[in-house]
Coordinates of N, CA and C in Angstrom, one line a residue:
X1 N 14.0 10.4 3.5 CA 13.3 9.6 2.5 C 14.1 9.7 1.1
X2 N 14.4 8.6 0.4 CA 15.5 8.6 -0.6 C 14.1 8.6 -1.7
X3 N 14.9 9.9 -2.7 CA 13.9 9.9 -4.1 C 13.7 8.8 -4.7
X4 N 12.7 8.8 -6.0 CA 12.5 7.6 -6.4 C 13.9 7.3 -7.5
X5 N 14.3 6.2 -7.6 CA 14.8 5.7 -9.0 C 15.0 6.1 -10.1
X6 N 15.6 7.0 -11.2 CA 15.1 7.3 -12.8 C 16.7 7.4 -13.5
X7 N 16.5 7.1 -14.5 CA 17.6 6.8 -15.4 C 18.5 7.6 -15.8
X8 N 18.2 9.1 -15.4 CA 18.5 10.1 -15.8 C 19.6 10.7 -14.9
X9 N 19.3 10.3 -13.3 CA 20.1 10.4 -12.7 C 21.0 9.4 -11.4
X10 N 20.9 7.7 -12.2 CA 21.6 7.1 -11.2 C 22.6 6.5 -11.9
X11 N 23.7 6.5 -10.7 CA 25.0 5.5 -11.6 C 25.0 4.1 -11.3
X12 N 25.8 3.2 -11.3 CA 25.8 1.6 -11.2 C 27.1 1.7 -10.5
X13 N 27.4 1.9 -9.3 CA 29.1 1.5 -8.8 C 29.1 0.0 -8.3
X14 N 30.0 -0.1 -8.8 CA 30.7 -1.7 -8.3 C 32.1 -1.7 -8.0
X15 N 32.4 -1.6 -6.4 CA 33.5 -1.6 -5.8 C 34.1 -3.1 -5.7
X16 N 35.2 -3.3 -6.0 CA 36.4 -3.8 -6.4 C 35.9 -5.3 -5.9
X17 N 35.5 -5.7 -7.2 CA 35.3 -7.2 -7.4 C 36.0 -7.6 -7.7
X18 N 37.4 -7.8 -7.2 CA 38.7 -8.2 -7.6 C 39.3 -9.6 -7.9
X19 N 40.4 -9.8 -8.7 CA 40.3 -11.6 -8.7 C 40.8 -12.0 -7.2
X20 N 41.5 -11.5 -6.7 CA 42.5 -12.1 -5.5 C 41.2 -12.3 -4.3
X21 N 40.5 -11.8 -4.5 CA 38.8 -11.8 -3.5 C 37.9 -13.6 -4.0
X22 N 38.2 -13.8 -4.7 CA 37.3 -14.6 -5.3 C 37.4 -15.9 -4.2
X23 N 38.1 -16.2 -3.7 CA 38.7 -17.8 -3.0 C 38.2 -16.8 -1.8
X24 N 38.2 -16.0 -1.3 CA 37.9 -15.7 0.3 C 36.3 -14.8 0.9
X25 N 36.1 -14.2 -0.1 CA 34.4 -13.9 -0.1 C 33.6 -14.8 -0.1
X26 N 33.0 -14.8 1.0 CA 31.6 -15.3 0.3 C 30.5 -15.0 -0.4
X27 N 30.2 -16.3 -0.7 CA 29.4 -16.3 -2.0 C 29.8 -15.4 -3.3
X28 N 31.1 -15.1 -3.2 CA 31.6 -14.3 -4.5 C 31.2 -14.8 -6.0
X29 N 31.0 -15.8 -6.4 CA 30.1 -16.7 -7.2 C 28.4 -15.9 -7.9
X30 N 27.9 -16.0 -6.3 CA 26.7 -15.4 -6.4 C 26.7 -14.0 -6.8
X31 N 27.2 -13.7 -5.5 CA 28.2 -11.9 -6.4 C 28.1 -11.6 -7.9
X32 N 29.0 -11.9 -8.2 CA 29.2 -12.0 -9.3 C 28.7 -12.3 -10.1
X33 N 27.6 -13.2 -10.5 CA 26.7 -12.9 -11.0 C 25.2 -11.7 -10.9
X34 N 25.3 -11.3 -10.0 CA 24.4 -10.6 -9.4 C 25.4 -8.9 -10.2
X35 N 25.8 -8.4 -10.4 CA 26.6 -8.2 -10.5 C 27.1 -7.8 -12.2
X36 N 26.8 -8.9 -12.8 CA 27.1 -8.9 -14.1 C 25.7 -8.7 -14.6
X37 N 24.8 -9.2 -13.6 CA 23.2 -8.8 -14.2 C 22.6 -7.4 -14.3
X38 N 23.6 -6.6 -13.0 CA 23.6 -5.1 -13.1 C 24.1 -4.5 -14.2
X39 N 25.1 -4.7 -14.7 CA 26.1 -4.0 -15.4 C 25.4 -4.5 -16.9
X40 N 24.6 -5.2 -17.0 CA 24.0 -5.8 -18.3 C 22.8 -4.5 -19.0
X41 N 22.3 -4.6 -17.3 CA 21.1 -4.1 -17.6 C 21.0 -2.7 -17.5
X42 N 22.4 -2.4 -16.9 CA 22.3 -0.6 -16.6 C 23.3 -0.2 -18.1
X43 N 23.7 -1.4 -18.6 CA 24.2 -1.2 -19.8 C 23.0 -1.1 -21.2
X44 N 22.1 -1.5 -20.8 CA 21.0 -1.3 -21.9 C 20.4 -0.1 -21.8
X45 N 20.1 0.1 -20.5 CA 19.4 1.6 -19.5 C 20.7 2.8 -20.0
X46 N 21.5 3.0 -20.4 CA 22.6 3.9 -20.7 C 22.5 4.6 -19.1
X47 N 23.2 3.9 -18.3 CA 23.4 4.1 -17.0 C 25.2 4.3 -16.9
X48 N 25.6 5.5 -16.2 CA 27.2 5.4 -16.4 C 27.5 4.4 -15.4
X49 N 28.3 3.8 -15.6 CA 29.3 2.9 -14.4 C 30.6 3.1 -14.1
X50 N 30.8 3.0 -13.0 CA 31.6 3.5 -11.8 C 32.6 1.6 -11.1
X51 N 33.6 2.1 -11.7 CA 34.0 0.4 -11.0 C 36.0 1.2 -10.5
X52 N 35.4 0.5 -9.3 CA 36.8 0.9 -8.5 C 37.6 -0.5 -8.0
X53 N 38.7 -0.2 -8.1 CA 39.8 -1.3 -8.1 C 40.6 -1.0 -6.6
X54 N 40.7 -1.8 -6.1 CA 41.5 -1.5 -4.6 C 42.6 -2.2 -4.5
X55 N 44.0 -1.2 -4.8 CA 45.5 -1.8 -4.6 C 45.6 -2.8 -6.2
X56 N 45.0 -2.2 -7.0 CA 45.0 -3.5 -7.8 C 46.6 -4.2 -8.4
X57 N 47.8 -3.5 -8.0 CA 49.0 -4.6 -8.0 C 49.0 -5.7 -7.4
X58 N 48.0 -5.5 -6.1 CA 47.9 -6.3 -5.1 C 47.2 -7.5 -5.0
X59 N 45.5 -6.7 -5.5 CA 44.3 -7.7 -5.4 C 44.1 -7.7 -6.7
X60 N 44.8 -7.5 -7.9 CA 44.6 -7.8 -9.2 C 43.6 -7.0 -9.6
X61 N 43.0 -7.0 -11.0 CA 42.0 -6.1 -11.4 C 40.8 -6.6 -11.3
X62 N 39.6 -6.4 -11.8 CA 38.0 -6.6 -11.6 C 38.4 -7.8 -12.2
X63 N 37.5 -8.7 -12.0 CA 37.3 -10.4 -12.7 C 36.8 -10.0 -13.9
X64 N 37.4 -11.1 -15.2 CA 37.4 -10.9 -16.0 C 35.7 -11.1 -16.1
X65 N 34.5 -11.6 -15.9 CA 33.6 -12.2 -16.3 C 32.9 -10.7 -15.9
X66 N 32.9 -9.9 -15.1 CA 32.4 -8.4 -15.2 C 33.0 -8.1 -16.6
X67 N 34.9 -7.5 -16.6 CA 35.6 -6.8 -17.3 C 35.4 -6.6 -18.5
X68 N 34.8 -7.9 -19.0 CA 34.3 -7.9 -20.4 C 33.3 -7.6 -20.7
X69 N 32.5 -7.6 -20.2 CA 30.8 -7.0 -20.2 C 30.6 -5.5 -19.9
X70 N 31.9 -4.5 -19.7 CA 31.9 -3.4 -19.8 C 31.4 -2.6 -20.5
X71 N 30.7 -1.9 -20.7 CA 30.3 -1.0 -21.9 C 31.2 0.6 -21.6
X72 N 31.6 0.6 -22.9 CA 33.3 1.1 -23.2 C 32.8 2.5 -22.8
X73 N 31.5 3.0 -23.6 CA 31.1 4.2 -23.6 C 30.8 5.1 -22.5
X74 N 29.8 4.5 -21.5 CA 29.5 4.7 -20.2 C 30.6 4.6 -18.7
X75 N 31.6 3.8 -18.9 CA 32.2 2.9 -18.0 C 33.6 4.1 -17.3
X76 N 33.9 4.0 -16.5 CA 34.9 4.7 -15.9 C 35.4 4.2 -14.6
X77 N 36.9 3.5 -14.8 CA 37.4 2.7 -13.7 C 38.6 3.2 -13.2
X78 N 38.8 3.1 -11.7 CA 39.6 3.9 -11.0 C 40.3 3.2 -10.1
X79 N 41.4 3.2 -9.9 CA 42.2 2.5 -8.9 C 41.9 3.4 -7.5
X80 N 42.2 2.6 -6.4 CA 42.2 3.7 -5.2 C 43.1 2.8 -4.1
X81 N 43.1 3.5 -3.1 CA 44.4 2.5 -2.0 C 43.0 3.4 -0.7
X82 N 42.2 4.1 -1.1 CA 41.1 4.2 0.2 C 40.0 3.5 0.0
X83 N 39.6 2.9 1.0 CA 38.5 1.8 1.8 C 37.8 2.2 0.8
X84 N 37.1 3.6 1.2 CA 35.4 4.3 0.2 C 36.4 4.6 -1.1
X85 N 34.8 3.9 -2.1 CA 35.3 4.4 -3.2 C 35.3 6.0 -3.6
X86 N 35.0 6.6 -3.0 CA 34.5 8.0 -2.6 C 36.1 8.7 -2.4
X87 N 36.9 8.6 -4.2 CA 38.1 9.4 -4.1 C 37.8 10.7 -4.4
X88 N 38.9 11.5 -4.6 CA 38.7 13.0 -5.2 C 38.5 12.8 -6.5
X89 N 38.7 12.1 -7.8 CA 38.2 11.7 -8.7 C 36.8 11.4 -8.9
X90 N 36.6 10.4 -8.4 CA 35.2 9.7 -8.1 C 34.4 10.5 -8.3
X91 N 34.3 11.3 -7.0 CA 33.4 12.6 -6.7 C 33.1 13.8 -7.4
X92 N 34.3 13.9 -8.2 CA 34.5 14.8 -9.6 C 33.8 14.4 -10.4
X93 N 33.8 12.7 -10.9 CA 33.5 12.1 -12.0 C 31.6 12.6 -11.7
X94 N 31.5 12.0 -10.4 CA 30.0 12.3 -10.2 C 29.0 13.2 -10.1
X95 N 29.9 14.4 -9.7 CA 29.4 15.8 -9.8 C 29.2 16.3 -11.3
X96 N 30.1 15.7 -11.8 CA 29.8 15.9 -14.0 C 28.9 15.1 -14.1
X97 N 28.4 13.9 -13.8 CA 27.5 13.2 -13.9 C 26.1 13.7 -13.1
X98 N 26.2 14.7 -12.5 CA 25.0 15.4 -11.8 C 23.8 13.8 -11.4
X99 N 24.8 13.1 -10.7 CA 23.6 11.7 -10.2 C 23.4 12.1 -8.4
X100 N 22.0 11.9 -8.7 CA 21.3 12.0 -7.0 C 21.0 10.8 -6.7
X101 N 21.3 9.8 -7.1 CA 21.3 8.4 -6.3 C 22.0 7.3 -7.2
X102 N 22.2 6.1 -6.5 CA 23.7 5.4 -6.9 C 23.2 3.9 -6.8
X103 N 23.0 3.4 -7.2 CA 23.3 1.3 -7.0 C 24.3 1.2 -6.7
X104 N 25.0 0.1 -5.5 CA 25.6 -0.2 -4.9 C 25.7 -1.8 -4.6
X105 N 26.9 -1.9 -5.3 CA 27.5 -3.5 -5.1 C 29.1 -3.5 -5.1
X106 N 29.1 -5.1 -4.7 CA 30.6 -5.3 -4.4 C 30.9 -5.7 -2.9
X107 N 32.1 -5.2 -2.5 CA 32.7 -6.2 -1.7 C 33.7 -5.2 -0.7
X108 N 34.1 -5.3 0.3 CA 33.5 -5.6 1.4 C 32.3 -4.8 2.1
X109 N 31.5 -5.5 2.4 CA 30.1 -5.1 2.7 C 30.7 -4.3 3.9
X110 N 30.8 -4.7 4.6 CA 31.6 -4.2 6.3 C 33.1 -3.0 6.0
X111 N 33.3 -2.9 5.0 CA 34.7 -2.2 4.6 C 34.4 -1.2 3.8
X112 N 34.7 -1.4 2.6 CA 34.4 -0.5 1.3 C 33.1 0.0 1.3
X113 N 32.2 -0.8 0.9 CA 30.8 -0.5 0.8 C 30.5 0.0 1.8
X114 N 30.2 -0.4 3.1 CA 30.0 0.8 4.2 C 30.6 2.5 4.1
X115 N 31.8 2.6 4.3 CA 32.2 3.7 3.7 C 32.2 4.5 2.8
X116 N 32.4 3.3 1.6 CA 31.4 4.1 0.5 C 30.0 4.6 0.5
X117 N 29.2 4.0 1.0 CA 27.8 4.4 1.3 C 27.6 5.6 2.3
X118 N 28.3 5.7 3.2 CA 28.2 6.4 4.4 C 28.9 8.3 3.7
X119 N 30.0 8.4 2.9 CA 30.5 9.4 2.4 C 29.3 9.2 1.2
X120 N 29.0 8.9 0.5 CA 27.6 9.4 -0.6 C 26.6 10.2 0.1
X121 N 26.1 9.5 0.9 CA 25.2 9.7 1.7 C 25.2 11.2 2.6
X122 N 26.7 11.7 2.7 CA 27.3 13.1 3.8 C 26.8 13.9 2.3
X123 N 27.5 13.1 1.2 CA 27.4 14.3 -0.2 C 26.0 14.5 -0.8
X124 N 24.8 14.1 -0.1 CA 23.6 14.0 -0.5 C 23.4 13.6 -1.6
X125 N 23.6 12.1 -1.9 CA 23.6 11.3 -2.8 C 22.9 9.8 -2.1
X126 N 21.3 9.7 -2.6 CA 20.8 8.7 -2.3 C 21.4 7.1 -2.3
X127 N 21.9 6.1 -1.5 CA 22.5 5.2 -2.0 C 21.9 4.0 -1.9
X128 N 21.6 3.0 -2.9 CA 20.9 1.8 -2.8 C 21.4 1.1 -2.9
X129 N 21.7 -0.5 -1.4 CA 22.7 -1.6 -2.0 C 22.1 -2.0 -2.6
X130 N 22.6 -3.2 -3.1 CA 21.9 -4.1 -4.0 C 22.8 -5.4 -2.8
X131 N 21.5 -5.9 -2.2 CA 21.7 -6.7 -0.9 C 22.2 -8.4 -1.4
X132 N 22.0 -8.4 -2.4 CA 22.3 -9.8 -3.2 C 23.5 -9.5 -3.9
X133 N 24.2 -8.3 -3.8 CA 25.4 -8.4 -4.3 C 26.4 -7.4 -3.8
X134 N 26.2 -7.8 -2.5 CA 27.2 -7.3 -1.6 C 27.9 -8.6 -0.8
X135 N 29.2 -8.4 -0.6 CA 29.5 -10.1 0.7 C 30.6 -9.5 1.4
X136 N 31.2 -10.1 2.5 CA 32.3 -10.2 2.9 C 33.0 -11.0 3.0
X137 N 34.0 -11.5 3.6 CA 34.5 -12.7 4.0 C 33.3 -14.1 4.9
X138 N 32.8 -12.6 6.2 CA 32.5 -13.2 6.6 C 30.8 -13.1 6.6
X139 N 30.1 -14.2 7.1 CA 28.5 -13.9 7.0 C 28.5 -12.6 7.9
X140 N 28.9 -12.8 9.1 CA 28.7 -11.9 10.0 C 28.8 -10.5 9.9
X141 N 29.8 -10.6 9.1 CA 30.4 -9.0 8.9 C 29.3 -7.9 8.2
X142 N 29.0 -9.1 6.9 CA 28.0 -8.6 6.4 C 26.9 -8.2 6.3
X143 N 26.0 -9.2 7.6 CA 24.7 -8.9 8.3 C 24.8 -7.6 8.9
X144 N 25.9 -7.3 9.6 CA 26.2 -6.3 10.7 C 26.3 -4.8 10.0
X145 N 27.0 -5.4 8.9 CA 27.2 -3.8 8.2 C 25.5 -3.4 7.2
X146 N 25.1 -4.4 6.8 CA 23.4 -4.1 6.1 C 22.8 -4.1 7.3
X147 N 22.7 -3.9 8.4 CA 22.0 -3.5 9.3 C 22.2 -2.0 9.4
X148 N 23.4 -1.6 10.1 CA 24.1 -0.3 10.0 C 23.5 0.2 8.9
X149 N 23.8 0.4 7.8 CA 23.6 0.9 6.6 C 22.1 1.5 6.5
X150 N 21.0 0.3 7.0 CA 20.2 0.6 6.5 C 19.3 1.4 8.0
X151 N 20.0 1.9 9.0 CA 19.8 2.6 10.0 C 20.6 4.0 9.8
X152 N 21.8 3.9 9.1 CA 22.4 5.2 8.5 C 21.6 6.1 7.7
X153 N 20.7 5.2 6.6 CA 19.7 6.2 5.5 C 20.2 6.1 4.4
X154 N 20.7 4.3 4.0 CA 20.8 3.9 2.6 C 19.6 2.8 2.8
X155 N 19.3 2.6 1.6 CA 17.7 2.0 1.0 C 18.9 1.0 1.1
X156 N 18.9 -0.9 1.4 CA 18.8 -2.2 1.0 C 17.6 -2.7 0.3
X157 N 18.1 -3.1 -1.1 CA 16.8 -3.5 -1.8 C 17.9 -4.6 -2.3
X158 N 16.9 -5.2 -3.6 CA 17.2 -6.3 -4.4 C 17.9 -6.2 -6.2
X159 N 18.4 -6.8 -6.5 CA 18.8 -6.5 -8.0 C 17.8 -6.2 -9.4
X160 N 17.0 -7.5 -8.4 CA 15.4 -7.3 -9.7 C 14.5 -6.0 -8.9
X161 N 14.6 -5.6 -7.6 CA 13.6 -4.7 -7.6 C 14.2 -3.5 -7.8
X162 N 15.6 -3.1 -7.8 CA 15.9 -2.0 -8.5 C 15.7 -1.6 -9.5
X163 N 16.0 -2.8 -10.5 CA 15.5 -2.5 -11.9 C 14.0 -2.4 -12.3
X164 N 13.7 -3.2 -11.8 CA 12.3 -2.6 -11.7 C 11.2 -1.0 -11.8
X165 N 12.5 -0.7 -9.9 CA 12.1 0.8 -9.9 C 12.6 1.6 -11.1
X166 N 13.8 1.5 -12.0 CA 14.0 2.4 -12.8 C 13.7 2.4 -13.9
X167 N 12.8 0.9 -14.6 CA 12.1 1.0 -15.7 C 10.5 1.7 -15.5
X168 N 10.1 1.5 -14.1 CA 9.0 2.1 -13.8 C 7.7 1.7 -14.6
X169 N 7.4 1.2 -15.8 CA 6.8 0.9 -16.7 C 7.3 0.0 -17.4
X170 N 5.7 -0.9 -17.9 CA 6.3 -2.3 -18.5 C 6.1 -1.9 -20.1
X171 N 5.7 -0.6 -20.3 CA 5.8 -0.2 -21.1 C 7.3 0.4 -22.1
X172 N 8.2 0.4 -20.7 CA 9.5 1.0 -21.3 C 9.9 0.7 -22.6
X173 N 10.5 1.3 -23.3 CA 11.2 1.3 -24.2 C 12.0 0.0 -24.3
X174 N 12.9 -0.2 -23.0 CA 13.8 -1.2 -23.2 C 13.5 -2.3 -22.3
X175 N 12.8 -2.3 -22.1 CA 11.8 -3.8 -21.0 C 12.0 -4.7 -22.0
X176 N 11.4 -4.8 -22.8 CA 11.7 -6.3 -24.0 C 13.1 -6.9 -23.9
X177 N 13.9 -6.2 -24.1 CA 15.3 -6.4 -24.2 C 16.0 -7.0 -22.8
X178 N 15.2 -6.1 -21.7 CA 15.8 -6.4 -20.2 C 14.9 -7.7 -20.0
X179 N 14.1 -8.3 -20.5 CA 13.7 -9.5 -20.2 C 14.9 -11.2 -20.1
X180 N 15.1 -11.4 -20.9 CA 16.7 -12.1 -21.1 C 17.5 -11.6 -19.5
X181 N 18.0 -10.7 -19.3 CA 18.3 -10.3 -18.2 C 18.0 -10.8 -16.7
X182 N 16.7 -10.6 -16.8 CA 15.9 -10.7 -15.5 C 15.4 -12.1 -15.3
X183 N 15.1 -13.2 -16.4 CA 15.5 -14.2 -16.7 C 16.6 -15.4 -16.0
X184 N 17.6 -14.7 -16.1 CA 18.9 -15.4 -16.0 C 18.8 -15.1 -14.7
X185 N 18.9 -14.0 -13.9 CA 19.4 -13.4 -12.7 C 17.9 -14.0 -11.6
X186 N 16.8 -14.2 -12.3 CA 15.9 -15.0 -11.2 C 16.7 -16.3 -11.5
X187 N 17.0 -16.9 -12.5 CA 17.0 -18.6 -12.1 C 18.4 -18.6 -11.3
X188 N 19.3 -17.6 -11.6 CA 20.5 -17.5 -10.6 C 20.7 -17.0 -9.4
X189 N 19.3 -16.3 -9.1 CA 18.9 -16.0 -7.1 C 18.5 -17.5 -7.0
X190 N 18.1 -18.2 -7.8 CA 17.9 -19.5 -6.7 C 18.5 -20.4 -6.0
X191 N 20.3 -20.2 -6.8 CA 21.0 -20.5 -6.0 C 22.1 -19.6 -5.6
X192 N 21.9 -18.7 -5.2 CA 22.6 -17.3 -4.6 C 22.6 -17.6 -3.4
X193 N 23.9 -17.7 -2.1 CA 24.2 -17.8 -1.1 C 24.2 -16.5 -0.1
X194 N 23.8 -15.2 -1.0 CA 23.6 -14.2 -0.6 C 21.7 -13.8 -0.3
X195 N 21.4 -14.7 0.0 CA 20.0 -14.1 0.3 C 19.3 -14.1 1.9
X196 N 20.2 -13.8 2.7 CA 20.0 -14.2 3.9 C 20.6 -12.2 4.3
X197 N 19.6 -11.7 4.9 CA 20.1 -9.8 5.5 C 21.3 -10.0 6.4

């Protein structure tokens, strides 16, 4: 049973939302926005973020429409040439970060993300996709690996019910602010091509 949610100890990873991905993922669109509504709001939340690059000579760097929405302070990005973002770095970075559970998005659902999720998970680190902003190439791939995953002993949840869980109260401090947020990211699940498990 994966602990609850809290601010104190989760990161925001987003595996290699790359540009050279954009024309062959699906629903990479959706993604990506999904995506930038995390990094908004885990950016308000002072949540560190974790963004890994794969081969990026190859598949180019994160899309610009994340890249710029970085928050300089929190943010820490890592090239890798292995599937999980789960480098000797990484793991270092996270262990200083003393985080017991992780948000989880990005691309490939059946590739990266599986792997990634599955080494978190050996290091006793709770891991939650965020199921609206995961894709593959293919539908299939995808369904097959959020099944897996969520028989391995990673939570699949939603973008808005994550956030949710970690403001915990509508009293938060920074709920006013995350409204604008949550806002945009419901009128843009309505047309998200990612909402099928």
């Amino acid at each position: 049973v994966s602990r609850p949610l809290r601010t104190g100890s989760t990161a925001l990873l987003l595996c290699d939302i790359q540009s050279r991905f954009e024309s062959v993922v699906h629903g990479f669109e959706s993604l990506s926005r999904c995506a930038s509504f995390l990094v908004k709001s885990a950016s308000e939340l002072d949540l560190p973020i974790i963004v890994t690059e794969q081969y990026p000579k190859a598949f180019k760097e994160t899309i610009p429409a994340i890249k710029k929405i970085l928050p300089e302070k929190n943010t820490k990005i890592f090239e890798k040439t292995l599937f999980s973002m789960c480098t000797p770095e990484v793991k270092a970075h996270l262990n200083e970060l003393g985080c017991t559970s992780v948000i989880l998005c990005g691309l490939e659902t059946h590739v990266c993300v599986l792997q990634t999720s599955l080494d978190l998970l050996s290091m006793g680190i709770d891991v939650h996709v965020c199921a609206d902003g995961v894709s593959s190439q293919r539908k299939f791939d995808r369904s097959v690996a959020l099944s897996r995953l969520a028989t391995s002993g990673a939570v699949i949840s939603t973008s808005e019910s994550l956030l949710y869980q970690l403001v915990v109260d509508s009293k938060h401090p920074k709920f006013r602010a995350l409204q604008p947020f949550i806002k945009e990211n419901a009128a843009n699940s309505k047309e998200s091509e990612l909402l099928t498990f």
